[in-house]
mmCIF file of C-alpha atoms in Angstrom:
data_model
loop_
_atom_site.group_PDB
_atom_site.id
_atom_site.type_symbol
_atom_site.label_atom_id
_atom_site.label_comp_id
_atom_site.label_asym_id
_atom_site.label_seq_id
_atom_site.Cartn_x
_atom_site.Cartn_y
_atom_site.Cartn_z
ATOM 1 C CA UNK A 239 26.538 -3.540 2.165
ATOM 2 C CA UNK A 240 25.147 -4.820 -1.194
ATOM 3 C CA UNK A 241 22.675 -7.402 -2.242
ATOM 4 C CA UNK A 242 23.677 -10.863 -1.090
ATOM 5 C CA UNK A 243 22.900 -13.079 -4.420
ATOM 6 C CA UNK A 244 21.381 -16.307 -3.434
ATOM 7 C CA UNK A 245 22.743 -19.323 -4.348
ATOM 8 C CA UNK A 246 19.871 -21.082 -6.141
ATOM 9 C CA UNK A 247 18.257 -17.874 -7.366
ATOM 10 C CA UNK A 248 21.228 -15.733 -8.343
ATOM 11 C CA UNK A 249 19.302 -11.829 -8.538
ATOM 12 C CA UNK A 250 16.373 -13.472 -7.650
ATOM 13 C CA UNK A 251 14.016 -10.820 -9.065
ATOM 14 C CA UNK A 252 10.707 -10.014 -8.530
ATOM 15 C CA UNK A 253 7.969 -7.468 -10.912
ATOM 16 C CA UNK A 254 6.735 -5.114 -7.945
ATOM 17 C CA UNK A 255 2.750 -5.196 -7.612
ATOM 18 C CA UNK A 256 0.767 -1.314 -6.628
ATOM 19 C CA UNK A 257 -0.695 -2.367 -2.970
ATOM 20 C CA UNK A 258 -3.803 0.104 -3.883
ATOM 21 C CA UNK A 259 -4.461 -1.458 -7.107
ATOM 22 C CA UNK A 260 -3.060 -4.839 -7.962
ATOM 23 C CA UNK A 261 -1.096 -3.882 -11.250
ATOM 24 C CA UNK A 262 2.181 -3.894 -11.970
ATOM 25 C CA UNK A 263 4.432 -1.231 -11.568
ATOM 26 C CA UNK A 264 7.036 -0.301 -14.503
ATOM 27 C CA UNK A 265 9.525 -1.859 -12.432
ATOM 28 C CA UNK A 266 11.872 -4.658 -11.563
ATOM 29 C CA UNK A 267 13.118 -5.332 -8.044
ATOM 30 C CA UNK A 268 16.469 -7.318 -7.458
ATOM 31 C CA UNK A 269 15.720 -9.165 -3.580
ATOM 32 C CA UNK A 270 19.050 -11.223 -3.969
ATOM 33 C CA UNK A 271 18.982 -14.388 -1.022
ATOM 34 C CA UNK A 272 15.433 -14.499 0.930
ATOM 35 C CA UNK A 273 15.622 -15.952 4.317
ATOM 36 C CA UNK A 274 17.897 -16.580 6.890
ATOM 37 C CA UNK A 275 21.681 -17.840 6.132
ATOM 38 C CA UNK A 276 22.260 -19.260 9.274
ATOM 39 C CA UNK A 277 19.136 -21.513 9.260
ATOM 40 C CA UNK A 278 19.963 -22.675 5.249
ATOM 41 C CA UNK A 279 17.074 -20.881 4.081
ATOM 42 C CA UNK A 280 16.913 -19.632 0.072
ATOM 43 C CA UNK A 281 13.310 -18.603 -1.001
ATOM 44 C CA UNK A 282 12.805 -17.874 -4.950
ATOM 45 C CA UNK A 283 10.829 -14.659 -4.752
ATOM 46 C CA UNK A 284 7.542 -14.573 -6.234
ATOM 47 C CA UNK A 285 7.049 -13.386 -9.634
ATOM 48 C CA UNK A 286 4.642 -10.369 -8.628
ATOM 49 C CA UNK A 287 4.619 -9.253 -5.104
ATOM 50 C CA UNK A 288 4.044 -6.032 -2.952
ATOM 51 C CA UNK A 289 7.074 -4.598 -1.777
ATOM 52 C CA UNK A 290 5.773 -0.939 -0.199
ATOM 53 C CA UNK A 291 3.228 1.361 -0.273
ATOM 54 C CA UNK A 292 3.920 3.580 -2.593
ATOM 55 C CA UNK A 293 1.425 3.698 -5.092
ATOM 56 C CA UNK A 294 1.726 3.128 -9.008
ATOM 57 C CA UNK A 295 2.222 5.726 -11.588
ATOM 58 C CA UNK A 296 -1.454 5.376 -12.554
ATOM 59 C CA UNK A 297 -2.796 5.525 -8.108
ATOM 60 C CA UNK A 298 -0.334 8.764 -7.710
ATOM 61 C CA UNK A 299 -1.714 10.322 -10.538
ATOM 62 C CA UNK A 300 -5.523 9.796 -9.399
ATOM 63 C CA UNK A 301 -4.428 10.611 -6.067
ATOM 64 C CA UNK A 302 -3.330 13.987 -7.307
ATOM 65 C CA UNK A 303 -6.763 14.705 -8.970
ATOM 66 C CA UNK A 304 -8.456 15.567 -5.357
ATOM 67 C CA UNK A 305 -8.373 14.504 -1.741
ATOM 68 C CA UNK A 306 -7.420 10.507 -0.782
ATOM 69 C CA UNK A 307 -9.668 8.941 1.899
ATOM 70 C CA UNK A 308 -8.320 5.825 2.194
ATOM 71 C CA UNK A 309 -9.308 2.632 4.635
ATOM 72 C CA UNK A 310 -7.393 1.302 7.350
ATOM 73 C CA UNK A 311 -7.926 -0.704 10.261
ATOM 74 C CA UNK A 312 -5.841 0.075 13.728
ATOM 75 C CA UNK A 313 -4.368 -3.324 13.554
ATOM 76 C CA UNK A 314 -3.467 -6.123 11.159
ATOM 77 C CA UNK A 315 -6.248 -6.740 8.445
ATOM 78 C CA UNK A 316 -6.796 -9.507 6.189
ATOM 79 C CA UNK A 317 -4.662 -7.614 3.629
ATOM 80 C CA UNK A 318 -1.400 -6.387 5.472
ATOM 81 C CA UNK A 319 -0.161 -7.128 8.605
ATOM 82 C CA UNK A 320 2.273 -4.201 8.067
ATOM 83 C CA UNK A 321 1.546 -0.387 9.444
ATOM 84 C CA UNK A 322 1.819 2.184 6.598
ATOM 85 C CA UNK A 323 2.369 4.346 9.936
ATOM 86 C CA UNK A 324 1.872 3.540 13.390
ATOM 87 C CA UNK A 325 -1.151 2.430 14.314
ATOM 88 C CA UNK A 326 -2.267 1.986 10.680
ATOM 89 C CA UNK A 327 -3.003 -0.832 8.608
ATOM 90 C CA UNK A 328 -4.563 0.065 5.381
ATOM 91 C CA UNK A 329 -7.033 -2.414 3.125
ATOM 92 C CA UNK A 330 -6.008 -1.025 -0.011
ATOM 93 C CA UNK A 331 -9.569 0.684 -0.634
ATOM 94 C CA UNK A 332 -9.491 4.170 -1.184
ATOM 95 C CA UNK A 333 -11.385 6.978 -2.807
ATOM 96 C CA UNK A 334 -10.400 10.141 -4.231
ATOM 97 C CA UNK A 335 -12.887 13.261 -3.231
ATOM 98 C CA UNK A 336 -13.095 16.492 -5.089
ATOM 99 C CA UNK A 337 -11.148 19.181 -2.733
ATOM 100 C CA UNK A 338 -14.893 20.999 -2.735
ATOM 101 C CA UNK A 339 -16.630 17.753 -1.319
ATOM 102 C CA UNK A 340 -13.256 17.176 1.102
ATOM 103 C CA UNK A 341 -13.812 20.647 2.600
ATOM 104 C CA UNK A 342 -17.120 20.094 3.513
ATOM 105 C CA UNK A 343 -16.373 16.569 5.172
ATOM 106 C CA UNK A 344 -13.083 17.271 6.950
ATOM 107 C CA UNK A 345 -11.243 19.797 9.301
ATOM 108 C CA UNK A 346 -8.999 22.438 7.282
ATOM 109 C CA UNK A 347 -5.550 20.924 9.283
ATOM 110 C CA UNK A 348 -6.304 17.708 7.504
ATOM 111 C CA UNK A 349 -7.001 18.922 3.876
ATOM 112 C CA UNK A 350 -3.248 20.442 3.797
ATOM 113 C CA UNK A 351 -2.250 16.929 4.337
ATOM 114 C CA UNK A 352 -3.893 15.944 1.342
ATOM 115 C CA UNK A 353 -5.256 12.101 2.497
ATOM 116 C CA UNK A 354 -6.786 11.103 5.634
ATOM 117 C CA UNK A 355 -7.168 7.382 6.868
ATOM 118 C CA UNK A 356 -10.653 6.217 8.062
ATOM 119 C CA UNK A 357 -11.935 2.969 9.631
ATOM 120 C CA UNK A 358 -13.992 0.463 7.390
ATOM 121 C CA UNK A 359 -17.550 1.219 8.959
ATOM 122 C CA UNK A 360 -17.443 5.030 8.500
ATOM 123 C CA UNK A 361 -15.568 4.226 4.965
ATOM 124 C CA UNK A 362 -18.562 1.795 3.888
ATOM 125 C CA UNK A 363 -21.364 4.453 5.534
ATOM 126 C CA UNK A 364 -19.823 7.506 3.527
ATOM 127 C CA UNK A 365 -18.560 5.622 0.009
ATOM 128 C CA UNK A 366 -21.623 2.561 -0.115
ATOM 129 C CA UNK A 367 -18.602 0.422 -0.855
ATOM 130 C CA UNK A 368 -18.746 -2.532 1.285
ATOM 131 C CA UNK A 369 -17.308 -6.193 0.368
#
């Protein structure tokens, strides 16, 4: 099973936007038809949208620098109504700790994982970061 080109659109393509930071990623997605067939529906995708995520080339690399504590909520947020596992909705704000400062804030089980989510209170009480 392939792409299904839409009618009005053709590839209808779209530039993929990073979730955690808003850019663009070095990419171009092909969506094809949007919508339902049966109902007649054809959306034009949106120039720049999030697809996933997976973070840009620029996030992964930060990300690799240290530890990534990164907010979520336990249900849909004002951001994404989509789990990046179950139970997890993130907001797209995240900081990246230095492994030493990581150690001293979380269990040693979690630090081989390399990220841990954390609700938006304890987020804004530990990082001073609130919106």
């Amino acid at each position: 099973m392939g792409i299904q080109l839409s009618p009005k659109f053709g590839l209808n393509p779209t530039i993929p936007v990073c979730f955690w930071c808003g850019s663009d990623k070095n990419e171009i997605a092909v969506l094809g038809r949007i919508g339902n067939k049966i109902r007649g529906e054809d959306f034009e995708a949106p120039k720049h949208m999030v697809l996933d995520y997976e973070p840009c080339d620029n996030c992964r690399e930060n990300m690799s620098k240290g530890f990534t504590v990164m907010e979520a909520t336990n249900r849909p947020n004002s951001v994404t109504n989509m789990e990046i596992q179950s139970g997890v909705y993130p907001t797209g704000r995240f900081v990246v700790l230095r492994i030493e400062a990581a150690k001293r804030m979380f269990n040693p089980e979690i630090l081989t994982i390399g990220k841990a989510f954390i609700d938006v209170k304890l987020f804004d009480q530990l990082f001073g970061m609130g919106v």
